[in-house]
XYZ file of C-alpha atoms in Angstrom:
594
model
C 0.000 0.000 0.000
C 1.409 3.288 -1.028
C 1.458 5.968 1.774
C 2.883 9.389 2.016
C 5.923 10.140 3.837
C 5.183 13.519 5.177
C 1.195 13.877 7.249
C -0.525 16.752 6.976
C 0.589 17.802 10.426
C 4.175 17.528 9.363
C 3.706 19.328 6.213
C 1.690 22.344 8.391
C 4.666 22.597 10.487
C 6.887 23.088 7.566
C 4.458 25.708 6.264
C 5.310 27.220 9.602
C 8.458 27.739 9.091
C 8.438 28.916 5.799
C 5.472 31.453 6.535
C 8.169 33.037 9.615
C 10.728 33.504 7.117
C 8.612 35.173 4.747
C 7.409 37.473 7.104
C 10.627 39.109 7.812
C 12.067 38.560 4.270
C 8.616 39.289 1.921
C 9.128 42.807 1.775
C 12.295 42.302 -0.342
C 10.522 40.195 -2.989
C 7.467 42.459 -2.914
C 9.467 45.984 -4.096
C 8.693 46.666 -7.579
C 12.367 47.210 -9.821
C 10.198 49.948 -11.227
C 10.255 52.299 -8.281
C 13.751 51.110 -7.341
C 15.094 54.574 -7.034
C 11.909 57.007 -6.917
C 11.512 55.031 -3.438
C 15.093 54.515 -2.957
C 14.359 50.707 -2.085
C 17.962 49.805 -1.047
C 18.180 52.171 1.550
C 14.866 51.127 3.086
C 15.326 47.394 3.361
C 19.402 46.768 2.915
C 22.197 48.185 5.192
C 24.894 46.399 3.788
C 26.578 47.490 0.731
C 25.871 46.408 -2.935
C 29.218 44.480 -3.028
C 29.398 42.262 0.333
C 25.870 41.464 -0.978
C 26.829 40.426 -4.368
C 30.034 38.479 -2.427
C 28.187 36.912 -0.659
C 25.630 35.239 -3.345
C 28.690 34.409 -5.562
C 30.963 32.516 -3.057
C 28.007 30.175 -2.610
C 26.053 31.911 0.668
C 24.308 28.432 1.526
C 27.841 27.338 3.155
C 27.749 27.099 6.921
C 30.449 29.708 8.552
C 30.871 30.352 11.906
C 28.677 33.185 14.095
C 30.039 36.612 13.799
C 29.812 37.641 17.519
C 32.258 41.193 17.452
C 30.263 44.804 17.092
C 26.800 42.550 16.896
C 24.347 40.928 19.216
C 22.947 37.610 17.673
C 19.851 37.873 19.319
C 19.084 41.439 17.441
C 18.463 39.963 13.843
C 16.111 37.725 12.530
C 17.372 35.702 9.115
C 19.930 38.590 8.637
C 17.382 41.582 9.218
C 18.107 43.928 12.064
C 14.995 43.884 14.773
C 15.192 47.455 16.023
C 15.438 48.871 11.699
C 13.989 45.728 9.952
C 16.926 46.008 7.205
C 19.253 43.407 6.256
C 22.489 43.380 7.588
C 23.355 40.105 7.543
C 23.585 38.710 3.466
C 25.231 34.535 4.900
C 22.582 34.683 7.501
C 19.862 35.808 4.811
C 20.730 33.794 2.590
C 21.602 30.459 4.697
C 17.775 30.828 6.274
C 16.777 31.167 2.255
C 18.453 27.730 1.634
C 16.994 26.207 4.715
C 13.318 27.149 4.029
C 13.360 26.470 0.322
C 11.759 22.768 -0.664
C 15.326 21.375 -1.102
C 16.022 22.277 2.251
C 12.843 21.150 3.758
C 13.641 17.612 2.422
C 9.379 17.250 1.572
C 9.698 16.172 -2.021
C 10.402 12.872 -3.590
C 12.326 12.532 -6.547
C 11.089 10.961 -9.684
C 12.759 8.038 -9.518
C 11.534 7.229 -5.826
C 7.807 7.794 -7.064
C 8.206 5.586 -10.355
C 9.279 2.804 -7.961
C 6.926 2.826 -5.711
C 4.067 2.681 -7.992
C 5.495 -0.160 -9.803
C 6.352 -2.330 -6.282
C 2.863 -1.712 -5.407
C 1.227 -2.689 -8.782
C 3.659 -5.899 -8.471
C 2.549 -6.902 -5.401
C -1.398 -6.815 -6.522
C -0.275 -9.052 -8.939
C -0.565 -7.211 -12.097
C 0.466 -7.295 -15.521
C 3.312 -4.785 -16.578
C 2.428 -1.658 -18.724
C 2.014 -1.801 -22.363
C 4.689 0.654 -23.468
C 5.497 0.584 -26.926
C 8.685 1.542 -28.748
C 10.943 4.380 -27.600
C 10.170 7.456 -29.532
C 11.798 10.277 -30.461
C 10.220 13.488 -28.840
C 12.602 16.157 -29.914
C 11.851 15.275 -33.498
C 8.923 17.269 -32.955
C 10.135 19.430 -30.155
C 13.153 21.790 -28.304
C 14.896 19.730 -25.877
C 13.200 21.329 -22.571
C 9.890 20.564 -23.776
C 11.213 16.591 -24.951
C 12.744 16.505 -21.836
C 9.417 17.124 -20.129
C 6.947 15.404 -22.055
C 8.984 12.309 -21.714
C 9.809 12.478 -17.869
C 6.321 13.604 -17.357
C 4.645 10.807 -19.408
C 6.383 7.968 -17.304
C 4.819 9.220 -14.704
C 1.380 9.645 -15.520
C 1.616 6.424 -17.352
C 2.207 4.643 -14.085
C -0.670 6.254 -11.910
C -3.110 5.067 -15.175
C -1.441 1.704 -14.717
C -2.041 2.030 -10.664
C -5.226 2.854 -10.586
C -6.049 0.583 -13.815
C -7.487 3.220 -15.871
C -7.004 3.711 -19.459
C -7.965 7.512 -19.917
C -5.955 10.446 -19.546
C -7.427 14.078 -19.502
C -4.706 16.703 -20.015
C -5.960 20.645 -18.521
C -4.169 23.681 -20.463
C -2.637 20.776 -23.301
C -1.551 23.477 -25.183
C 0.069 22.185 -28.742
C -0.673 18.375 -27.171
C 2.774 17.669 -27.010
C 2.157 15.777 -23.732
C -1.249 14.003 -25.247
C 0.238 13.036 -28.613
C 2.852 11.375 -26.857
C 1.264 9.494 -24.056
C -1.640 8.329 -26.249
C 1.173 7.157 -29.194
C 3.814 5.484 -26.609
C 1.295 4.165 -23.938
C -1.732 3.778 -25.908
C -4.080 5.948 -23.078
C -7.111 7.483 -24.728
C -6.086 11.126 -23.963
C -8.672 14.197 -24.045
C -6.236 17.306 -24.394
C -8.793 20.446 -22.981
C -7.535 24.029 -23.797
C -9.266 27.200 -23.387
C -7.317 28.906 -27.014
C -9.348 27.425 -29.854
C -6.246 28.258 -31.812
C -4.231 25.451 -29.585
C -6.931 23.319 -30.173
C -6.727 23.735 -33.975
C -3.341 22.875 -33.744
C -3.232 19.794 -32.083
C -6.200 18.464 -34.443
C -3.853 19.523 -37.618
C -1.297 17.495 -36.257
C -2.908 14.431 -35.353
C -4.320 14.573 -38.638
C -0.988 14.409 -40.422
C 0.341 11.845 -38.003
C -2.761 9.412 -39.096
C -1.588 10.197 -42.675
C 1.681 9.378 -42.380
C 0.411 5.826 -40.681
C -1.401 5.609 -43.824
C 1.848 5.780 -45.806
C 3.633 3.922 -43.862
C 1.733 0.796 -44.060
C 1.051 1.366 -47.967
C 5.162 1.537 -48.194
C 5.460 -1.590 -46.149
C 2.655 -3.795 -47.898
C 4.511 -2.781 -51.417
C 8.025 -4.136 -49.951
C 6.355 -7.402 -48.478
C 4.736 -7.945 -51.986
C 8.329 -7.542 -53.329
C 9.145 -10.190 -51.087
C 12.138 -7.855 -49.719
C 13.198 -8.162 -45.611
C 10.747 -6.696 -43.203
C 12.366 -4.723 -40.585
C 11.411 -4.218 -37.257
C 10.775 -0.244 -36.808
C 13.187 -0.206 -33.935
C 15.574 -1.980 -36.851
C 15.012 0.740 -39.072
C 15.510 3.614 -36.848
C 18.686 5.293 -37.688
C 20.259 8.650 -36.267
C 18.027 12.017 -36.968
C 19.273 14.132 -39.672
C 21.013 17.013 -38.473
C 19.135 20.394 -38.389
C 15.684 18.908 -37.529
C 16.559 18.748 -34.137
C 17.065 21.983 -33.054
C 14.734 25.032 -33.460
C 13.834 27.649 -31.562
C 10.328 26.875 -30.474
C 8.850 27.803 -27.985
C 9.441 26.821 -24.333
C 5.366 26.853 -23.076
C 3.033 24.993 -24.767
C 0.488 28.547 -24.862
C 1.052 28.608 -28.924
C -1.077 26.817 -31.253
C 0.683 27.113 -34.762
C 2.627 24.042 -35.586
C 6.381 25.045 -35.519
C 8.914 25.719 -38.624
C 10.457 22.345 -37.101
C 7.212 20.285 -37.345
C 5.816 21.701 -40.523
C 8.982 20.393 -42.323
C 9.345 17.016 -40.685
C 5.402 16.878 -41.103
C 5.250 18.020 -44.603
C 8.037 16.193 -45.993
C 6.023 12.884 -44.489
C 2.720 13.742 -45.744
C 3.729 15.077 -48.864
C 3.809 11.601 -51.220
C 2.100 11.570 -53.743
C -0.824 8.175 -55.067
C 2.149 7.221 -57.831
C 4.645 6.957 -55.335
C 2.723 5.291 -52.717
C 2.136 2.726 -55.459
C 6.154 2.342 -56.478
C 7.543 -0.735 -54.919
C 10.358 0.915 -53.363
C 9.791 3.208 -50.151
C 11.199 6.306 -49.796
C 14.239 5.141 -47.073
C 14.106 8.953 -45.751
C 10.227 9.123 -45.544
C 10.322 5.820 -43.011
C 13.352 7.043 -40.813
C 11.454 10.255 -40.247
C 8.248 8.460 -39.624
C 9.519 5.407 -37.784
C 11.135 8.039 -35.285
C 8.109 9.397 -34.250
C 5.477 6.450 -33.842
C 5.312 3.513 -31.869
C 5.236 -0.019 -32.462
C 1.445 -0.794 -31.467
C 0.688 1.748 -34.302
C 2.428 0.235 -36.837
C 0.801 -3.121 -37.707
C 3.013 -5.530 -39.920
C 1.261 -8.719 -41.532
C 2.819 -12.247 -42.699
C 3.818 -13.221 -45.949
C 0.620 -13.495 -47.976
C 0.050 -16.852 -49.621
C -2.271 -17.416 -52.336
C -5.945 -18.251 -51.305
C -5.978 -21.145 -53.733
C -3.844 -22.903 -51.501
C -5.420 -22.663 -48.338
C -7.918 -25.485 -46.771
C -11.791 -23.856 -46.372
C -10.876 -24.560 -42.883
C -8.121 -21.983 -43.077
C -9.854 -19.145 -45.015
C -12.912 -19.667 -42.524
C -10.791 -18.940 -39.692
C -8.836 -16.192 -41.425
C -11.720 -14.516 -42.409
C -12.998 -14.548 -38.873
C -9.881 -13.190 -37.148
C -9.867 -10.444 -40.123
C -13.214 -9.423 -39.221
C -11.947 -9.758 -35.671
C -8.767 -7.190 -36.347
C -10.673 -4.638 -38.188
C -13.030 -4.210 -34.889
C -9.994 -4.335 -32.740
C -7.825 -1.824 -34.835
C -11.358 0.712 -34.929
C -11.493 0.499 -31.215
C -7.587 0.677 -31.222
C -7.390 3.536 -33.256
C -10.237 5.639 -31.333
C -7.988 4.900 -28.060
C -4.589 5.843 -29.193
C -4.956 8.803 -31.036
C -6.219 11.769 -28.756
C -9.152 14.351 -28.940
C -8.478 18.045 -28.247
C -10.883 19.555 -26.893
C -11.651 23.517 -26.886
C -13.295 24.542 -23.327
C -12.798 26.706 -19.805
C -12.970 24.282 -17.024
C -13.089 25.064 -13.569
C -13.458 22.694 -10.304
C -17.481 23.442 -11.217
C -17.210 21.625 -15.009
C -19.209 18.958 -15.545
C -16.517 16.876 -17.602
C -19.538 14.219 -19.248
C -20.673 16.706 -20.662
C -17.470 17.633 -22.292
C -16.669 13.680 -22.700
C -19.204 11.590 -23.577
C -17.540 8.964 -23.097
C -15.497 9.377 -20.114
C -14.394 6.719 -17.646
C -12.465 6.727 -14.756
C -9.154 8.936 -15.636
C -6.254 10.628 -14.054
C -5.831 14.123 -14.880
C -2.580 15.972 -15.371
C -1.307 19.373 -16.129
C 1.946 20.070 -17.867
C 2.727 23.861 -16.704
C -0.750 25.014 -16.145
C -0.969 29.124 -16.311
C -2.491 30.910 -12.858
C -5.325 29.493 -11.343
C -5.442 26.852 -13.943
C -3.202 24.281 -11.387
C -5.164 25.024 -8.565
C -8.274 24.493 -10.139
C -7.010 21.120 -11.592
C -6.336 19.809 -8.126
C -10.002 20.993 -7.118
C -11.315 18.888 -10.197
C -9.600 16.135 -8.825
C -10.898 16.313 -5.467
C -14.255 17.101 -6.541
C -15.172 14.701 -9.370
C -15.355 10.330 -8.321
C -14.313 9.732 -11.676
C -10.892 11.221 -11.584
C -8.201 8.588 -9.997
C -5.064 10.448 -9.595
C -4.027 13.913 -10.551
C -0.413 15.347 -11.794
C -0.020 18.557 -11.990
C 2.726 21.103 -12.695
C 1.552 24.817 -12.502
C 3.377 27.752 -13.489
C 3.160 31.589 -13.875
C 2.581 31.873 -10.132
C 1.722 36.178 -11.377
C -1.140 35.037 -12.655
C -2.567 33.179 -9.377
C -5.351 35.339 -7.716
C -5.571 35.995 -4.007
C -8.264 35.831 -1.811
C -6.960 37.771 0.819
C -4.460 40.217 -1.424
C -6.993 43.658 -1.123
C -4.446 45.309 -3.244
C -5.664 43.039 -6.751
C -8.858 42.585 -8.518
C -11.608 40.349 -7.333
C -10.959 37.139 -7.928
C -12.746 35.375 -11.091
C -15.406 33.602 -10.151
C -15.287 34.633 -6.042
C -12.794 31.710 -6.247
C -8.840 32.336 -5.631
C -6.061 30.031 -6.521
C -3.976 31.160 -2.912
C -4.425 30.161 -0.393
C -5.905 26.769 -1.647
C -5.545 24.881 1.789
C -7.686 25.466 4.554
C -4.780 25.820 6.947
C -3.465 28.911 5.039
C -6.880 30.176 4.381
C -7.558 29.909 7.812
C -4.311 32.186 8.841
C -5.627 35.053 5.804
C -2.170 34.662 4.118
C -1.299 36.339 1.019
C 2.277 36.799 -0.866
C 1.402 39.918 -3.300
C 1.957 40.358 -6.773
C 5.153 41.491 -7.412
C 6.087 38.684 -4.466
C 4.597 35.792 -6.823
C 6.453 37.555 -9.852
C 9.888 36.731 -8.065
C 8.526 33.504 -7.407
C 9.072 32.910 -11.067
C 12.954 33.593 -10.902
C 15.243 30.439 -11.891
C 17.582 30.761 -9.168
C 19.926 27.634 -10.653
C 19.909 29.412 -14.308
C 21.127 32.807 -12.527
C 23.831 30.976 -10.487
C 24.995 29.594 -14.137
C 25.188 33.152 -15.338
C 21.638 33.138 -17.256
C 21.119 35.879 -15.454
C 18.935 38.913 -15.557
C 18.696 41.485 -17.824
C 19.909 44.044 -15.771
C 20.163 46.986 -17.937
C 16.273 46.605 -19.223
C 15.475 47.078 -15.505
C 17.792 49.655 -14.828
C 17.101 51.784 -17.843
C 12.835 51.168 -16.728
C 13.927 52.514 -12.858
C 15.297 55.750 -14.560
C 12.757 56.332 -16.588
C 10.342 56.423 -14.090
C 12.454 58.840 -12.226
C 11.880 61.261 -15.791
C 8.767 60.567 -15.510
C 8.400 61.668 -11.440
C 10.045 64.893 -12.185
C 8.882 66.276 -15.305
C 5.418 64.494 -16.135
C 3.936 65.283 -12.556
C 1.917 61.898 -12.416
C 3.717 58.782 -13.283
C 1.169 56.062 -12.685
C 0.075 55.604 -15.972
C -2.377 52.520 -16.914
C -0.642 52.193 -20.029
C 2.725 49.600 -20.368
C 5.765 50.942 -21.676
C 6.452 47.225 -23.492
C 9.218 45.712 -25.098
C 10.641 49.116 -25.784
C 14.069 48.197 -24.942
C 14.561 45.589 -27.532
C 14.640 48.372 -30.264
C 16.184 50.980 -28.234
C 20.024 51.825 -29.737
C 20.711 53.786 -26.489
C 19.238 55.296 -23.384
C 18.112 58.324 -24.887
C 16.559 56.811 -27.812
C 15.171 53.923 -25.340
C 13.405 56.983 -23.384
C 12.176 58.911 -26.325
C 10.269 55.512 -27.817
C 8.449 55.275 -24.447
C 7.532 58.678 -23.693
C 6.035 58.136 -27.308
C 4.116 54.946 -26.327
C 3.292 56.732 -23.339
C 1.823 59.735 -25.717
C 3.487 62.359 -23.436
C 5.348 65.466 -25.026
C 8.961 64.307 -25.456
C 9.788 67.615 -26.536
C 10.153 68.909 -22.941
C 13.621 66.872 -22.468
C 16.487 67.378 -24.475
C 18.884 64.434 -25.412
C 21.489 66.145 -22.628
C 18.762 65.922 -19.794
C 17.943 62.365 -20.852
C 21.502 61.460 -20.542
C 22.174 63.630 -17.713
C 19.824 61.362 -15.299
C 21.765 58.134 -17.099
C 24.886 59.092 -15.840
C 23.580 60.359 -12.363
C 22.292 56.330 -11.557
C 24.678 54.606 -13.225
C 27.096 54.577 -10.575
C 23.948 53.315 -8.179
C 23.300 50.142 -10.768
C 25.339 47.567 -8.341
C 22.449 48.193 -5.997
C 20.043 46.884 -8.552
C 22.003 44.161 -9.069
C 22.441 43.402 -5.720
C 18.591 43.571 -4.645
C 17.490 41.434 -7.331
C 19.671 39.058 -6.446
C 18.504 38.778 -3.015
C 14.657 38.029 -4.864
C 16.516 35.226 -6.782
C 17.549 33.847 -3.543
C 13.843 34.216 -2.102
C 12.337 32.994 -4.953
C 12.330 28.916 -4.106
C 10.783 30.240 -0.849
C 7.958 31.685 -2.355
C 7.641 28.682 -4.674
C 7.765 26.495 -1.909
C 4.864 28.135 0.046
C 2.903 27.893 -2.507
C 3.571 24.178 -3.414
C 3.163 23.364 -0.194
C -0.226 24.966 0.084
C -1.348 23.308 -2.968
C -0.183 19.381 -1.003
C -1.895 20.395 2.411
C -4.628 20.903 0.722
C -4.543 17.343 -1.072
C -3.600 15.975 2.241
C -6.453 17.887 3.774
C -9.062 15.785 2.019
C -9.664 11.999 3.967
C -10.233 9.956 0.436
C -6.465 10.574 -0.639
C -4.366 7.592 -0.511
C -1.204 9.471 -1.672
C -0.089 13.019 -2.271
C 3.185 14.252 -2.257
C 5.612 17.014 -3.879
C 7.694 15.315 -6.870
C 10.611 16.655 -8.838
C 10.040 15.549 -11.944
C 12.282 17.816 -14.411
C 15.885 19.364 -14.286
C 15.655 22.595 -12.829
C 17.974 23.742 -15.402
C 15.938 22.668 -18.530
C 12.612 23.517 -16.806
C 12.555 25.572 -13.794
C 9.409 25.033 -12.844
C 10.141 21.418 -11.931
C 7.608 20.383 -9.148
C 4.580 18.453 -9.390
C 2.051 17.521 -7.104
C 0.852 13.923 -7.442
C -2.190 12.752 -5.880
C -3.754 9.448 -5.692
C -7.530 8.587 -4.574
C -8.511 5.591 -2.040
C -9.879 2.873 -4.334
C -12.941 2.258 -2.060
C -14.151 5.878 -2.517
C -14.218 6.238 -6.200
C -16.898 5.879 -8.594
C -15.601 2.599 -11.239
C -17.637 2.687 -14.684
């Protein structure tokens, strides 16, 4: 019997923990880079200076040192911040309590690995079969290597909690292109339902399972015209050979919010589909045509038959029983190919969706999320609890700007008088809230930035002094309108500031190209504290992730018919940065079985 390893009183106390460090430390995360200097936000939170700050995240601040005792009184700051001023003064101790309080540090998550193999002991020990997986495919023949390495680590996974809970349905929230569906429903033949709010995803996904059932089409033709040559039949694993260079690397992109089928695809695609009756008929198959295919389909799609021999020399025995198991195949490959191809579906769901009446035909399922936007991930784990037909849930969220928050005055009402934080009833009941620009830093990669993908520093710093222009000469500087990618196009500060005093449609005429300049070189000498300070989110960031995240389990581990839930890295942090998912399984005796 599977069972977490962390209660729900163990994971509150963690919460704890975390929610005392973010008190002292939130402010930091919460300053907008925008009024960096009009509120001269490094003087109000930070007393040390820009470089023993930068030092310190550099030299790797998570090491232990010892207690600096001389000129300071331990007991006066808390994680680094002075008690009597509340500003840092302490970067090691900051950053040390960062480390401690992140989920790393916590030690609440299983890895991938450890959830894969518990699944399978415990399917092994109800004594049942192994999982039909087909062939390996290739996923970054169709995709950039931090989606492939997603879809495919993901997939495992979801393919196992189908297997444990013995369904054979898969619905997949905010599927985007369907790079997750395609896959699971063409390497573990689930019947996948891919739902996405864009119609223009949605149109996608159908235009490319449409060309993948084509090129089945022309595979088999190509294969029945070599058997009737009486050449070898391969195996497709035989015939796989390496990918031709150049189709597998493009720069799609990383989220799975566009719909168009990339340059990548619509060349591998085209040159598949594109084969014309007379050629289909020739006897010899186009060699690149099957290594292309072959790389991207699975075994139990590609049906092979024996040598044919000539009905005149079989017994009327023998064609009676062929004809039967013909008739036989043909119903098995229709009900076959309904359940391995996938349906994209174009719909807003919320906990509240009646999902018959999106599927017809839907049986018991586990539902997953592959970097669901906002509220999208929270409402995917209240499907799950709500609905008796859903088994197990997997969900990765991202775009933690986008959650709403029930007790955040500052923002909007939230959509539907439902929020997507606080989601457990422990944090709800304590009225906690993060803020905005607090869930923005949330989004920082903290192990890309410690590789040097850092952040665009100049962008931000040229956006602080602008809106110290716009404080001093333009009177009010909250504006409703966005600035945008101005910087992109800019060839200099001056030229950066002109563009968005145009988009802003104020009078640019007021400032000449010397004033402009003259307020560059005033803060340019001040752009190590900007450096510094957004460093210091970086390091907060996995906090604020964590707090989150661990919301999102209590409140799986809050409901009694759970079996299972737990935190799971399932990705490199490095290729996908939003790496966590939470898993969830239901007891068996509490679901609804069709």
């Amino acid at each position: 019997m599977l069972s977490s390893s962390h209660g729900l009183a163990e994971i509150q106390r963690r919460m704890d923990g975390v929610s005392r460090f973010l008190s002292v430390t939130l402010n930091i995360a919460n300053a907008h880079t925008v009024e960096f200097y009009t509120h001269d936000v490094w003087k109000r939170f930070v007393a040390a200076v820009p470089e023993e700050v930068l030092s310190a995240v550099s030299s790797g601040a998570g090491r232990q040192r010892e207690p600096e005792t001389e000129g300071k009184e331990q007991s006066r700051t808390t994680f680094g911040f002075c008690s009597d001023t509340k500003r840092l003064v302490d970067t090691h101790e900051l950053l040390q309590a960062a480390k401690a309080h992140s989920l790393p540090g916590l030690g609440v998550c299983w890895s991938r690995d450890e959830l894969l193999q518990a699944l399978r002991e415990n399917r092994s020990e109800s004594g049942a079969p192994p999982a039909d997986i087909g062939a390996e495919l290739e996923p970054d023949e169709f995709m950039n290597s931090k989606k492939s390495h997603e879809v495919q680590s993901m997939s495992e996974v979801v393919a196992c909690l189908a297997q444990h809970c013995g369904v054979k349905q898969v619905i997949d929230v905010g599927s985007g292109k369907g790079y997750l569906s395609s896959f699971l429903s063409l390497q573990y033949g689930l019947r996948v339902y891919g739902i996405d709010s864009s119609s223009t995803n949605t149109h996608g996904a159908q235009e490319r399972n449409r060309k993948l059932k084509k090129f089945s089409r022309v595979y088999q033709k190509h294969a029945k015209a070599e058997r009737a040559q009486g050449k070898e039949t391969h195996s497709p694993q035989e015939q796989l050979v390496e990918t031709q260079p150049g189709l597998n690397r493009d720069n799609d992109g990383l989220c799975a919010g566009g719909g168009i089928v990339s340059q990548k695809e619509e060349k591998v695609l085209t040159r598949l589909s594109d084969v014309s009756p007379t050629a289909e008929r020739h006897s010899e198959p186009n060699p690149e045509t099957e290594e292309l295919f072959l790389s991207a389909l699975s075994v139990d799609v590609i049906q092979t038959t024996s040598p044919r021999i000539p009905p005149s020399q079989l017994s009327a025995e023998e064609r009676e029983r062929r004809k039967r198991e013909n008739l036989e195949r043909k119903a098995l490959n229709r009900t076959d190919s309904a359940s391995t191809v996938f349906s994209p579906l174009t719909s807003y769901v919320t906990a509240e969706t009646e999902l018959r009446e999106l599927i017809s035909e839907l049986e018991d399922a586990v539902m997953v999320g592959l970097h669901t936007c906002g509220d999208l991930a929270p409402s995917t784990l209240r499907m799950f609890v709500a609905k008796p037909e859903l088994a197990a849930v997997c969900s990765v969220g991202c775009c933690y700007h986008l959650l709403s928050e029930e007790f955040d005055h500052a923002q909007q009402e939230c959509l539907h008088g439902v929020c997507g934080f606080p989601l457990s009833q422990y944090l709800r009941d304590r009225s906690w809230f993060c803020g905005r620009n607090a869930r923005m830093s949330a989004c920082l990669a903290l192990e890309r930035v410690s590789l040097g993908q850092g952040i665009q520093m100049e962008s931000l710093f040229y956006r602080a002094v602008l809106h110290v222009i716009l404080r001093d000469h333009y009177g009010s500087y909250k504006s409703e309108k966005r600035v945008g990618n101005v910087y992109s196009k800019a060839k200099s500060f001056v030229d950066y500031v002109r563009r968005a005093l145009r988009r802003l449609e104020l009078d640019e005429s007021k400032l000449s190209d010397k004033d402009i300049q003259g307020y560059h070189d005033t803060y340019r000498p001040r752009m190590g504290e900007m450096h510094a300070f957004n460093m210091l989110k970086v390091a907060l960031a996995p906090c604020i992730e964590g707090l989150i995240l661990l919301d999102r389990l209590c409140y799986l581990k809050e409901q009694e018919d759970c079996s299972l839930s737990a935190l799971v890295q399932l990705f490199d942090p490095l290729l996908s940065p939003r790496c966590y998912a939470v898993v969830g399984l239901k007891s068996y005796g509490n679901r609804v079985t069709s």
